[in-house]
CSV table of C-alpha atoms and ligand atoms in Angstrom, one decimal:
chain,number,residue,atom,x,y,z
D,6,MET,CA,-168.9,-50.0,48.6
D,7,THR,CA,-168.6,-49.2,52.0
D,8,THR,CA,-165.3,-50.2,53.7
D,9,ASN,CA,-167.2,-51.3,56.8
D,10,SER,CA,-169.1,-54.1,54.6
D,11,SER,CA,-165.1,-55.0,53.3
D,12,SER,CA,-163.6,-55.4,56.7
D,13,SER,CA,-163.5,-59.0,56.1
D,14,ARG,CA,-162.9,-59.0,52.6
D,15,PRO,CA,-159.0,-58.7,52.2
D,16,ILE,CA,-158.3,-61.9,54.2
D,17,ARG,CA,-160.6,-64.1,52.1
D,18,ILE,CA,-159.5,-62.7,48.7
D,19,GLY,CA,-155.8,-63.5,50.0
D,20,TRP,CA,-157.0,-66.7,50.7
D,21,MET,CA,-158.4,-67.2,47.5
D,22,LEU,CA,-155.8,-66.2,45.7
D,23,GLY,CA,-153.2,-68.1,47.4
D,24,PHE,CA,-151.6,-65.6,49.0
D,25,SER,CA,-150.0,-66.4,52.6
D,26,SER,CA,-150.2,-63.1,53.9
D,27,VAL,CA,-152.2,-59.8,53.0
D,28,THR,CA,-150.2,-56.4,53.8
D,29,ARG,CA,-151.6,-53.6,54.8
D,30,ARG,CA,-150.8,-51.7,51.8
D,31,GLN,CA,-152.8,-54.4,49.9
D,32,GLN,CA,-155.6,-54.1,51.9
D,33,HIS,CA,-156.2,-50.6,51.2
D,34,LEU,CA,-156.1,-51.1,47.5
D,35,ILE,CA,-158.2,-54.1,47.5
D,36,ARG,CA,-160.7,-51.8,49.2
D,37,CYS,CA,-159.9,-49.0,46.6
D,38,LEU,CA,-160.6,-51.1,43.9
D,39,GLY,CA,-164.0,-52.3,45.0
D,40,GLY,CA,-165.4,-55.6,45.0
D,41,CYS,CA,-168.5,-56.6,42.7
D,42,ASN,CA,-171.8,-57.4,43.9
D,43,ASN,CA,-171.4,-61.3,42.5
D,44,ASN,CA,-174.7,-63.6,43.0
D,45,TYR,CA,-171.7,-65.9,44.5
D,46,ARG,CA,-169.2,-64.2,46.2
D,47,TYR,CA,-166.8,-60.8,45.9
D,48,THR,CA,-163.8,-61.1,43.5
D,49,THR,CA,-161.7,-58.1,42.8
D,50,THR,CA,-158.1,-59.8,41.4
D,51,LEU,CA,-155.0,-58.3,42.7
D,52,TYR,CA,-151.6,-59.6,42.0
D,53,ASN,CA,-148.0,-58.9,42.8
D,54,HIS,CA,-146.0,-57.1,40.5
D,55,PRO,CA,-143.4,-59.7,39.0
D,56,LYS,CA,-140.4,-57.5,39.7
D,57,LYS,CA,-140.6,-55.3,42.6
D,58,GLU,CA,-142.6,-57.6,45.2
D,59,ASN,CA,-144.0,-55.0,47.2
D,60,LYS,CA,-145.3,-53.4,44.0
D,61,MET,CA,-149.0,-54.2,43.5
D,62,GLN,CA,-150.3,-54.6,39.7
D,63,SER,CA,-154.0,-54.3,39.3
D,64,VAL,CA,-156.0,-55.6,36.8
D,65,LYS,CA,-159.2,-53.4,36.0
D,66,PRO,CA,-162.0,-55.7,36.6
D,67,ILE,CA,-165.2,-55.6,34.4
D,68,LEU,CA,-168.0,-54.2,36.6
D,69,GLU,CA,-171.7,-54.7,35.9
D,70,ALA,CA,-172.0,-51.2,34.4
D,71,GLU,CA,-169.3,-51.9,32.1
D,72,ALA,CA,-170.7,-55.5,31.3
D,73,LEU,CA,-174.1,-53.9,30.4
D,74,SER,CA,-172.8,-51.3,28.6
D,75,ILE,CA,-170.4,-53.7,26.5
D,76,ILE,CA,-173.2,-56.9,25.8
D,77,LYS,CA,-175.7,-53.9,24.9
D,78,SER,CA,-173.6,-52.2,22.6
D,79,ILE,CA,-172.2,-55.1,20.2
D,80,THR,CA,-175.7,-57.0,20.4
D,81,PRO,CA,-177.3,-56.3,17.1
D,82,THR,CA,-181.1,-55.2,17.0
D,83,LEU,CA,-183.7,-57.8,16.0
D,84,ASP,CA,-184.8,-55.5,12.6
D,85,PRO,CA,-187.6,-56.9,10.2
D,86,SER,CA,-185.3,-56.0,7.4
D,87,ARG,CA,-182.8,-58.0,8.4
D,88,HIS,CA,-182.2,-61.9,6.5
D,89,LYS,CA,-181.2,-65.5,7.9
D,90,GLY,CA,-177.3,-65.6,8.6
D,91,GLN,CA,-177.1,-61.7,9.5
D,92,ALA,CA,-177.0,-62.3,13.3
D,93,GLY,CA,-174.2,-65.0,12.9
D,94,LYS,CA,-173.1,-67.9,11.0
D,95,ILE,CA,-171.2,-70.3,13.3
D,96,ALA,CA,-169.1,-73.5,12.8
D,97,VAL,CA,-167.6,-76.1,15.5
D,98,VAL,CA,-165.0,-78.2,14.2
D,99,GLY,CA,-165.3,-81.1,17.2
D,100,GLY,CA,-167.1,-84.3,18.1
D,101,CYS,CA,-165.9,-88.1,17.6
D,102,ARG,CA,-166.7,-91.7,19.1
D,103,GLU,CA,-166.0,-90.7,23.0
D,104,TYR,CA,-167.3,-86.8,22.6
D,105,THR,CA,-170.7,-85.5,21.4
D,106,GLY,CA,-171.6,-83.2,24.1
D,107,ALA,CA,-169.3,-80.6,24.0
D,108,PRO,CA,-169.8,-79.5,19.8
D,109,TYR,CA,-173.4,-80.1,20.8
D,110,PHE,CA,-173.2,-77.4,23.8
D,111,SER,CA,-171.1,-75.1,22.0
D,112,ALA,CA,-173.1,-74.9,18.8
D,113,ILE,CA,-176.4,-74.5,20.7
D,114,SER,CA,-175.3,-72.2,23.0
D,115,ALA,CA,-174.4,-69.8,19.8
D,116,LEU,CA,-177.9,-70.3,18.8
D,117,LYS,CA,-179.9,-69.8,22.0
D,118,ILE,CA,-178.1,-66.8,22.6
D,119,GLY,CA,-179.3,-65.6,18.9
D,120,ALA,CA,-176.9,-66.5,16.1
D,121,ASP,CA,-179.2,-67.9,13.0
D,122,LEU,CA,-177.3,-70.8,11.8
D,123,SER,CA,-174.4,-73.2,13.6
D,124,HIS,CA,-173.1,-75.9,11.7
D,125,VAL,CA,-170.8,-78.6,13.6
D,126,PHE,CA,-168.6,-80.9,12.0
D,127,CYS,CA,-167.7,-83.6,13.1
D,128,THR,CA,-166.9,-87.7,12.2
D,129,LYS,CA,-169.0,-89.8,11.0
D,130,ASP,CA,-169.8,-91.5,14.3
D,131,ALA,CA,-170.4,-89.0,16.5
D,132,ALA,CA,-172.9,-86.8,13.8
D,133,PRO,CA,-176.3,-89.4,14.2
D,134,VAL,CA,-175.6,-88.5,17.6
D,135,ILE,CA,-175.1,-85.0,17.5
D,136,LYS,CA,-178.3,-84.7,14.9
D,137,CYS,CA,-180.4,-86.5,17.5
D,138,TYR,CA,-179.8,-83.8,20.3
D,139,SER,CA,-180.9,-81.0,18.2
D,140,PRO,CA,-182.8,-80.8,14.7
D,141,GLU,CA,-181.5,-76.8,14.5
D,142,LEU,CA,-178.1,-78.1,13.9
D,143,ILE,CA,-176.0,-78.3,10.1
D,144,VAL,CA,-174.0,-81.5,10.9
D,145,HIS,CA,-171.5,-82.4,8.6
D,146,PRO,CA,-170.1,-86.0,9.5
D,147,ILE,CA,-167.2,-85.2,7.4
D,148,LEU,CA,-164.0,-85.7,10.1
D,149,GLU,CA,-162.1,-89.3,10.1
D,150,GLU,CA,-160.2,-91.0,12.5
D,151,SER,CA,-157.5,-93.2,11.7
D,152,TYR,CA,-159.3,-96.3,12.4
D,153,SER,CA,-161.8,-95.8,9.3
D,154,VAL,CA,-159.1,-95.1,7.2
D,155,SER,CA,-156.5,-97.3,5.4
D,156,ASP,CA,-152.8,-96.1,5.1
D,157,ASP,CA,-153.2,-95.7,1.5
D,158,GLU,CA,-156.3,-93.3,1.3
D,159,LYS,CA,-155.3,-91.2,4.4
D,160,GLN,CA,-153.7,-88.5,1.5
D,161,SER,CA,-156.8,-88.2,-0.7
D,162,ARG,CA,-159.6,-88.5,2.3
D,163,ALA,CA,-157.8,-85.6,3.8
D,164,ALA,CA,-158.0,-83.7,1.1
D,165,LYS,CA,-161.7,-84.2,0.7
D,166,VAL,CA,-162.3,-83.4,4.0
D,167,LEU,CA,-160.5,-79.7,3.2
D,168,ALA,CA,-162.6,-79.4,0.1
D,169,GLU,CA,-166.2,-80.1,1.8
D,170,VAL,CA,-164.9,-77.8,4.9
D,171,ASP,CA,-163.8,-74.8,2.1
D,172,LYS,CA,-166.8,-75.1,0.9
D,173,TRP,CA,-168.3,-73.4,3.3
D,174,MET,CA,-165.5,-71.0,4.9
D,175,GLU,CA,-166.2,-67.9,3.6
D,176,ARG,CA,-169.6,-68.2,5.0
D,177,PHE,CA,-168.8,-68.5,8.9
D,178,ASP,CA,-168.2,-65.7,11.0
D,179,CYS,CA,-166.2,-68.1,13.4
D,180,LEU,CA,-165.1,-71.1,14.0
D,181,VAL,CA,-165.2,-72.8,17.5
D,182,ILE,CA,-162.4,-75.7,16.7
D,183,GLY,CA,-161.8,-78.1,19.4
D,184,PRO,CA,-164.6,-79.2,21.3
D,185,GLY,CA,-165.2,-82.9,22.1
D,186,LEU,CA,-162.2,-83.2,18.6
D,187,GLY,CA,-160.4,-85.7,20.5
D,188,ARG,CA,-156.8,-86.4,19.9
D,189,ASP,CA,-156.4,-88.8,16.7
D,190,PRO,CA,-153.2,-87.9,15.3
D,191,TYR,CA,-154.9,-88.1,11.4
D,192,LEU,CA,-157.9,-86.7,12.6
D,193,LEU,CA,-155.5,-83.6,14.0
D,194,ASP,CA,-153.6,-83.3,11.4
D,195,CYS,CA,-156.6,-82.7,9.3
D,196,VAL,CA,-157.9,-80.0,11.3
D,197,SER,CA,-154.5,-78.3,11.3
D,198,ASP,CA,-155.2,-77.8,7.3
D,199,ILE,CA,-158.4,-76.6,8.3
D,200,ILE,CA,-157.1,-73.8,10.5
D,201,LYS,CA,-154.9,-73.2,8.2
D,202,ARG,CA,-157.1,-72.5,5.4
D,203,ALA,CA,-159.3,-70.2,7.8
D,204,ARG,CA,-156.5,-67.9,8.4
D,205,GLN,CA,-155.6,-67.6,4.5
D,206,SER,CA,-159.5,-66.8,4.4
D,207,ASN,CA,-159.3,-64.2,7.4
D,208,VAL,CA,-161.9,-66.3,9.4
D,209,PRO,CA,-162.1,-65.6,12.9
D,210,MET,CA,-161.1,-68.7,15.6
D,211,VAL,CA,-161.8,-69.7,19.3
D,212,ILE,CA,-159.8,-72.5,19.8
D,213,ASP,CA,-160.9,-74.8,22.8
D,214,GLY,CA,-160.3,-78.3,24.2
D,215,ASP,CA,-158.4,-80.7,21.9
D,216,GLY,CA,-157.8,-77.6,19.9
D,217,LEU,CA,-156.2,-76.2,22.4
D,218,PHE,CA,-153.6,-79.9,22.4
D,219,LEU,CA,-153.1,-79.3,18.9
D,220,VAL,CA,-152.2,-75.4,18.7
D,221,THR,CA,-149.6,-76.0,21.9
D,222,ASN,CA,-148.2,-78.7,19.9
D,223,CYS,CA,-147.8,-76.5,16.4
D,224,LEU,CA,-148.1,-73.4,17.9
D,225,ASP,CA,-147.5,-71.6,14.4
D,226,LEU,CA,-150.8,-72.6,13.2
D,227,VAL,CA,-152.3,-69.3,15.6
D,228,SER,CA,-148.8,-67.4,16.6
D,229,GLY,CA,-149.5,-63.8,15.4
D,230,TYR,CA,-153.0,-64.4,14.1
D,231,PRO,CA,-154.8,-61.6,15.2
D,232,LEU,CA,-158.1,-63.1,15.1
D,233,ALA,CA,-157.5,-66.2,17.0
D,234,VAL,CA,-158.1,-66.8,20.5
D,235,LEU,CA,-157.8,-69.2,22.9
D,236,THR,CA,-159.8,-70.4,26.4
D,237,PRO,CA,-157.6,-72.6,28.0
D,238,ASN,CA,-158.5,-74.3,31.2
D,239,VAL,CA,-156.3,-74.9,34.2
D,240,ASN,CA,-154.7,-77.8,32.1
D,241,GLU,CA,-154.7,-76.7,29.0
D,242,TYR,CA,-153.4,-73.2,30.4
D,243,LYS,CA,-150.2,-74.8,32.4
D,244,ARG,CA,-149.1,-76.8,29.1
D,245,LEU,CA,-149.4,-73.6,27.1
D,246,VAL,CA,-147.2,-71.8,29.5
D,247,GLN,CA,-144.5,-74.7,29.6
D,248,LYS,CA,-144.4,-74.6,25.4
D,249,VAL,CA,-144.4,-71.0,25.4
D,250,LEU,CA,-142.4,-69.5,28.4
D,251,SER,CA,-140.6,-72.3,29.3
D,252,GLY,CA,-142.0,-72.0,33.0
D,253,GLU,CA,-144.4,-72.8,35.0
D,254,VAL,CA,-147.8,-71.1,35.9
D,255,ASP,CA,-147.2,-68.0,38.4
D,256,ASP,CA,-150.3,-67.6,39.9
D,257,GLN,CA,-148.8,-64.5,41.8
D,258,ASN,CA,-148.6,-62.9,38.7
D,259,GLY,CA,-150.9,-64.0,36.9
D,260,PRO,CA,-152.3,-61.3,34.7
D,261,GLN,CA,-148.6,-60.7,33.4
D,262,GLN,CA,-147.7,-63.7,32.7
D,263,LEU,CA,-151.1,-64.3,30.5
D,264,LEU,CA,-149.7,-60.8,28.5
D,265,ASN,CA,-146.4,-62.3,28.2
D,266,LEU,CA,-147.8,-65.7,27.1
D,267,SER,CA,-150.3,-63.6,24.5
D,268,LYS,CA,-147.1,-61.5,23.2
D,269,GLY,CA,-145.1,-64.4,22.7
D,270,MET,CA,-147.4,-66.1,20.8
D,271,GLY,CA,-147.8,-62.5,18.9
D,272,GLY,CA,-150.9,-61.4,19.9
D,273,VAL,CA,-153.2,-63.5,20.1
D,274,THR,CA,-155.8,-63.2,22.4
D,275,ILE,CA,-155.9,-65.5,25.8
D,276,LEU,CA,-159.0,-66.0,28.0
D,277,ARG,CA,-157.6,-68.0,31.4
D,278,LYS,CA,-161.2,-70.0,32.5
D,279,GLY,CA,-161.4,-70.1,36.0
D,280,ASN,CA,-162.7,-68.7,39.4
D,281,SER,CA,-162.1,-64.8,38.0
D,282,ASP,CA,-161.3,-65.6,34.2
D,283,LEU,CA,-158.6,-63.4,32.9
D,284,ILE,CA,-158.3,-62.0,29.4
D,285,SER,CA,-155.5,-60.5,27.4
D,286,ASN,CA,-154.5,-59.7,23.8
D,287,GLY,CA,-151.1,-58.9,24.9
D,288,GLU,CA,-151.6,-55.4,25.0
D,289,THR,CA,-154.3,-54.8,27.6
D,290,VAL,CA,-155.4,-57.5,30.4
D,291,ARG,CA,-159.2,-57.1,32.1
D,292,SER,CA,-160.7,-59.8,34.2
D,293,VAL,CA,-164.5,-60.9,34.8
D,294,SER,CA,-165.5,-62.5,38.1
D,295,ILE,CA,-168.9,-61.0,38.2
D,296,PHE,CA,-172.3,-63.7,38.3
D,297,GLY,CA,-171.1,-67.2,38.4
D,298,SER,CA,-171.9,-70.5,40.6
D,299,PRO,CA,-169.7,-73.0,42.4
D,300,ARG,CA,-171.4,-76.0,40.4
D,301,ARG,CA,-168.2,-77.3,38.0
D,302,CYS,CA,-170.0,-79.8,36.1
D,303,GLY,CA,-168.4,-80.3,32.6
D,304,GLY,CA,-169.6,-78.3,29.3
D,305,GLN,CA,-169.4,-75.0,31.0
D,306,GLY,CA,-166.2,-74.3,29.0
D,307,ASP,CA,-168.1,-75.6,25.9
D,308,ILE,CA,-170.9,-72.9,26.0
D,309,LEU,CA,-168.5,-70.3,26.9
D,310,SER,CA,-166.7,-71.4,23.6
D,311,GLY,CA,-169.9,-70.9,21.7
D,312,SER,CA,-170.8,-67.9,22.8
D,313,VAL,CA,-167.2,-65.9,22.6
D,314,ALA,CA,-167.5,-67.0,19.3
D,315,LEU,CA,-170.8,-65.4,18.5
D,316,PHE,CA,-169.7,-62.0,20.4
D,317,LEU,CA,-166.5,-61.5,18.5
D,318,SER,CA,-169.1,-61.9,15.3
D,319,TRP,CA,-171.7,-59.5,16.3
D,320,ALA,CA,-168.3,-57.3,17.9
D,321,ARG,CA,-167.0,-57.4,14.2
D,322,GLN,CA,-169.9,-56.5,12.7
D,323,GLN,CA,-171.1,-53.6,15.0
D,324,ASP,CA,-168.0,-51.6,14.6
D,325,VAL,CA,-167.6,-50.6,18.6
D,326,GLU,CA,-164.0,-50.7,18.4
D,327,SER,CA,-163.3,-47.2,18.7
D,328,LYS,CA,-166.7,-46.7,21.2
D,329,LEU,CA,-165.5,-49.6,23.7
D,330,SER,CA,-161.7,-48.9,22.6
D,331,MET,CA,-161.1,-53.0,22.8
D,332,CYS,CA,-160.8,-54.7,20.1
D,333,PRO,CA,-163.4,-57.5,18.8
D,334,THR,CA,-161.9,-60.1,20.2
D,335,MET,CA,-161.2,-59.2,24.0
D,336,LEU,CA,-165.2,-57.7,23.7
D,337,GLY,CA,-166.0,-61.3,22.5
D,338,CYS,CA,-164.3,-63.0,25.2
D,339,ILE,CA,-165.6,-60.5,27.8
D,340,ALA,CA,-169.1,-60.6,27.2
D,341,GLY,CA,-168.7,-64.5,26.4
D,342,SER,CA,-167.5,-64.7,30.3
D,343,ILE,CA,-170.1,-62.6,31.7
D,344,LEU,CA,-173.2,-64.0,29.8
D,345,MET,CA,-171.9,-67.7,31.0
D,346,ARG,CA,-171.7,-66.4,34.5
D,347,LYS,CA,-175.0,-64.8,34.7
D,348,ALA,CA,-176.4,-68.1,33.0
D,349,ALA,CA,-174.7,-69.9,35.5
D,350,SER,CA,-175.8,-68.3,38.1
D,351,PHE,CA,-179.6,-68.0,37.4
D,352,ALA,CA,-179.1,-72.2,36.6
D,353,PHE,CA,-178.0,-72.7,40.1
D,354,GLU,CA,-180.7,-70.4,41.7
D,355,SER,CA,-183.1,-72.8,41.0
D,356,LYS,CA,-181.2,-76.2,40.2
D,357,LYS,CA,-178.5,-76.0,43.4
D,358,ARG,CA,-176.6,-78.8,43.5
D,359,SER,CA,-178.2,-80.8,40.9
D,360,THR,CA,-177.3,-77.7,38.0
D,361,LEU,CA,-175.9,-79.4,34.6
D,362,THR,CA,-174.8,-77.9,31.5
D,363,SER,CA,-178.0,-78.0,29.9
D,364,ASP,CA,-179.6,-76.3,32.5
D,365,ILE,CA,-177.3,-73.0,32.1
D,366,ILE,CA,-178.0,-73.1,28.2
D,367,GLU,CA,-181.8,-73.4,29.4
D,368,CYS,CA,-180.7,-70.0,31.0
D,369,LEU,CA,-178.5,-68.6,28.0
D,370,GLY,CA,-182.1,-66.6,26.9
D,371,LYS,CA,-183.2,-65.2,30.2
D,372,SER,CA,-179.7,-64.2,30.5
D,373,MET,CA,-179.4,-62.1,27.6
D,374,GLU,CA,-182.8,-60.4,28.1
D,375,ALA,CA,-181.3,-59.5,31.5
D,376,LEU,CA,-178.2,-58.1,30.5
D,377,SER,CA,-179.7,-56.3,27.0
D,378,PRO,CA,-183.4,-56.7,27.1
D,379,VAL,CA,-185.0,-57.2,23.6
D,380,ASN,CA,-186.6,-53.2,22.6
T,18,NPW,N1,-170.1,-83.8,27.5
T,18,NPW,C1,-169.0,-84.0,26.6
T,18,NPW,O1,-168.9,-84.5,25.3
T,18,NPW,C2,-168.0,-83.2,27.1
T,18,NPW,C3,-166.4,-83.2,26.4
T,18,NPW,N2,-165.7,-82.3,26.9
T,18,NPW,C4,-164.2,-82.7,26.1
T,18,NPW,O2,-163.7,-83.4,26.5
T,18,NPW,C5,-162.0,-83.4,25.8
T,18,NPW,C6,-161.1,-83.1,27.3
T,18,NPW,O3,-161.2,-81.8,27.7
T,18,NPW,P1,-161.1,-82.0,29.1
T,18,NPW,O4,-161.7,-80.4,29.9
T,18,NPW,O5,-161.8,-83.1,30.3
T,18,NPW,O6,-159.4,-82.1,29.4
T,18,NPW,P2,-158.8,-81.7,30.5
T,18,NPW,O7,-158.2,-80.5,30.5
T,18,NPW,O8,-157.1,-82.4,30.2
T,18,NPW,O9,-159.1,-82.1,32.1
T,18,NPW,C7,-159.0,-83.4,32.5
T,18,NPW,C8,-159.1,-83.6,33.7
T,18,NPW,O10,-158.0,-82.9,34.6
T,18,NPW,C9,-158.8,-82.7,35.9
T,18,NPW,N3,-159.0,-81.2,35.8
T,18,NPW,C10,-159.9,-80.4,35.4
T,18,NPW,N4,-160.0,-79.2,36.0
T,18,NPW,C11,-159.1,-79.2,36.9
T,18,NPW,C12,-158.4,-78.6,37.8
T,18,NPW,N5,-159.0,-77.0,37.9
T,18,NPW,N6,-157.8,-78.6,38.6
T,18,NPW,C13,-157.0,-79.6,38.7
T,18,NPW,N7,-157.5,-80.6,37.7
T,18,NPW,C14,-158.1,-80.6,37.1
T,18,NPW,C15,-159.5,-83.4,36.1
T,18,NPW,O11,-159.3,-84.5,36.6
T,18,NPW,P3,-159.2,-85.3,37.7
T,18,NPW,O12,-157.7,-84.7,38.0
T,18,NPW,O13,-159.8,-84.2,38.7
T,18,NPW,O14,-159.2,-86.5,37.7
T,18,NPW,C16,-160.2,-83.3,34.8
T,18,NPW,O15,-161.2,-84.6,34.1
T,18,NPW,C17,-162.2,-82.2,25.3
T,18,NPW,O16,-162.1,-82.3,23.9
T,18,NPW,C18,-163.3,-81.3,26.0
T,18,NPW,O17,-164.1,-80.7,24.8
T,18,NPW,C19,-165.5,-81.5,27.7
T,18,NPW,O18,-165.6,-80.3,27.5
T,18,NPW,C20,-166.5,-82.0,29.2
T,18,NPW,C21,-167.8,-81.8,28.0
T,19,ATP,N1,-164.0,-71.7,40.0
T,19,ATP,C1,-164.7,-70.9,39.7
T,19,ATP,N2,-165.2,-70.4,40.0
T,19,ATP,C2,-166.6,-69.8,39.1
T,19,ATP,N3,-166.5,-69.9,37.7
T,19,ATP,C3,-165.5,-70.4,37.3
T,19,ATP,C4,-165.1,-71.4,38.0
T,19,ATP,N4,-163.7,-72.4,37.1
T,19,ATP,C5,-164.7,-72.0,36.3
T,19,ATP,N5,-165.7,-71.3,36.0
T,19,ATP,C6,-166.1,-70.4,35.0
T,19,ATP,O1,-166.6,-71.9,34.2
T,19,ATP,C7,-166.8,-71.8,32.9
T,19,ATP,C8,-165.9,-73.0,32.0
T,19,ATP,O2,-164.4,-73.0,32.8
T,19,ATP,P1,-164.0,-74.3,33.0
T,19,ATP,O3,-162.5,-74.1,33.6
T,19,ATP,O4,-164.8,-75.6,33.6
T,19,ATP,O5,-164.1,-74.8,31.5
T,19,ATP,P2,-163.8,-76.4,30.9
T,19,ATP,O6,-162.5,-77.2,32.1
T,19,ATP,O7,-163.1,-76.0,29.5
T,19,ATP,O8,-165.1,-76.6,30.7
T,19,ATP,P3,-165.1,-78.4,29.8
T,19,ATP,O9,-166.0,-79.2,30.9
T,19,ATP,O10,-166.9,-77.5,28.8
T,19,ATP,O11,-164.1,-78.3,29.1
T,19,ATP,C9,-165.7,-70.5,32.6
T,19,ATP,O12,-166.5,-69.4,32.0
T,19,ATP,C10,-165.7,-69.5,34.0
T,19,ATP,O13,-165.6,-68.7,34.0
T,20,MG,MG1,-163.1,-77.7,28.1
């Protein structure tokens, strides 16, 4: 990085983070930390220290070299001796009358990145629609909403749902809970039981979308579970902060607040989505700002949830914790974020304003090849 080329950067960064002014010392620190050569724009994350107004706290951003090293290290080789299932079995719990795209995006993304099998557990209404999007997905039409079950039957039907998911539970490397789940109270009660059962079986979980609505209202479901990953967007993060920290989102002290939130939930890993993705497990905070696109079409968070689930599973399999000095949930989040943003940048290069989530999914393979080529 040259100081000349970065002379206008501090002002832009300050503006992007909402600072009213950036001091000389802050400008110097920004230059020292360096920006990432982003396809889309430069971002380096700097925040005010929570207690001392003038002291800055930096978050170590993931730069391209580290991004490549992480993705290469956790991606399994394509070895002819491996059997079906060893490269990952993912299940998405989501999909209801209103939302069929979200669970599809999440489940198909895991497959396109390299998972062997991807299941979807959804409502009966959503199942035929999701099956028609793709014959690759294994779709279980088992979830029920209040309108389809009489009060007398509610308990017995809920037990059946749980028994059905339980048959598969231990085979899954990771669950994604929430894309397009909806907010029907009866359905959410059943999903609470699924979360409890997954936790008993030590199955990792990525909680997104309406799954976050559920756990925000019932924190005990995930609190203290080290294999839980939450992937909140702006609204979902705000609700979590209000519930757990009894306060409002403080963008000036974003990393510190995220760290506190993760600690407050007993060390679950949280990926706060945004212009810069911030990730913490209550011990450390990292940021991913490389790549990305200015298109904000719906469904990109769903690609991310499926990607994080698969990378987390791979990171656990590869046993790279000591080599990379990071736990599998952090690695899964970082790798998922990098890949999603790389694919979004490729899709935007060719489709510009008409870029859709399905275009980004089509770029997942090319992005994997760019980051971790098949030998
Ligand atoms: N194709 C499908 O099936 C898809 C289904 N999905 C599923 O939908 C379900 C609900 O999830 P969600 O994300 O729509 O709900 P939530 O976060 O409450 O946002 C609601 C509204 O908040 C606003 N808003 C958003 N961002 C903002 C920002 N940065 N800053 C300020 N405001 C912001 C914005 O509304 P606006 O105020 O702009 O009108 C937005 O519309 C969930 O199950 C999910 O998985 C999605 O995955 C997409 C693809
Ligand atoms: N302003 C931004 N600039 C660049 N990338 C962004 C920006 N906001 C979000 N992203 C990226 O888009 C992805 C999805 O984040 P987003 O906040 O759109 O999730 P979401 O609202 O849950 O999406 P969905 O529509 O799937 O529910 C994240 O991986 C994040 O890195
Ligand atoms: Mg979302």
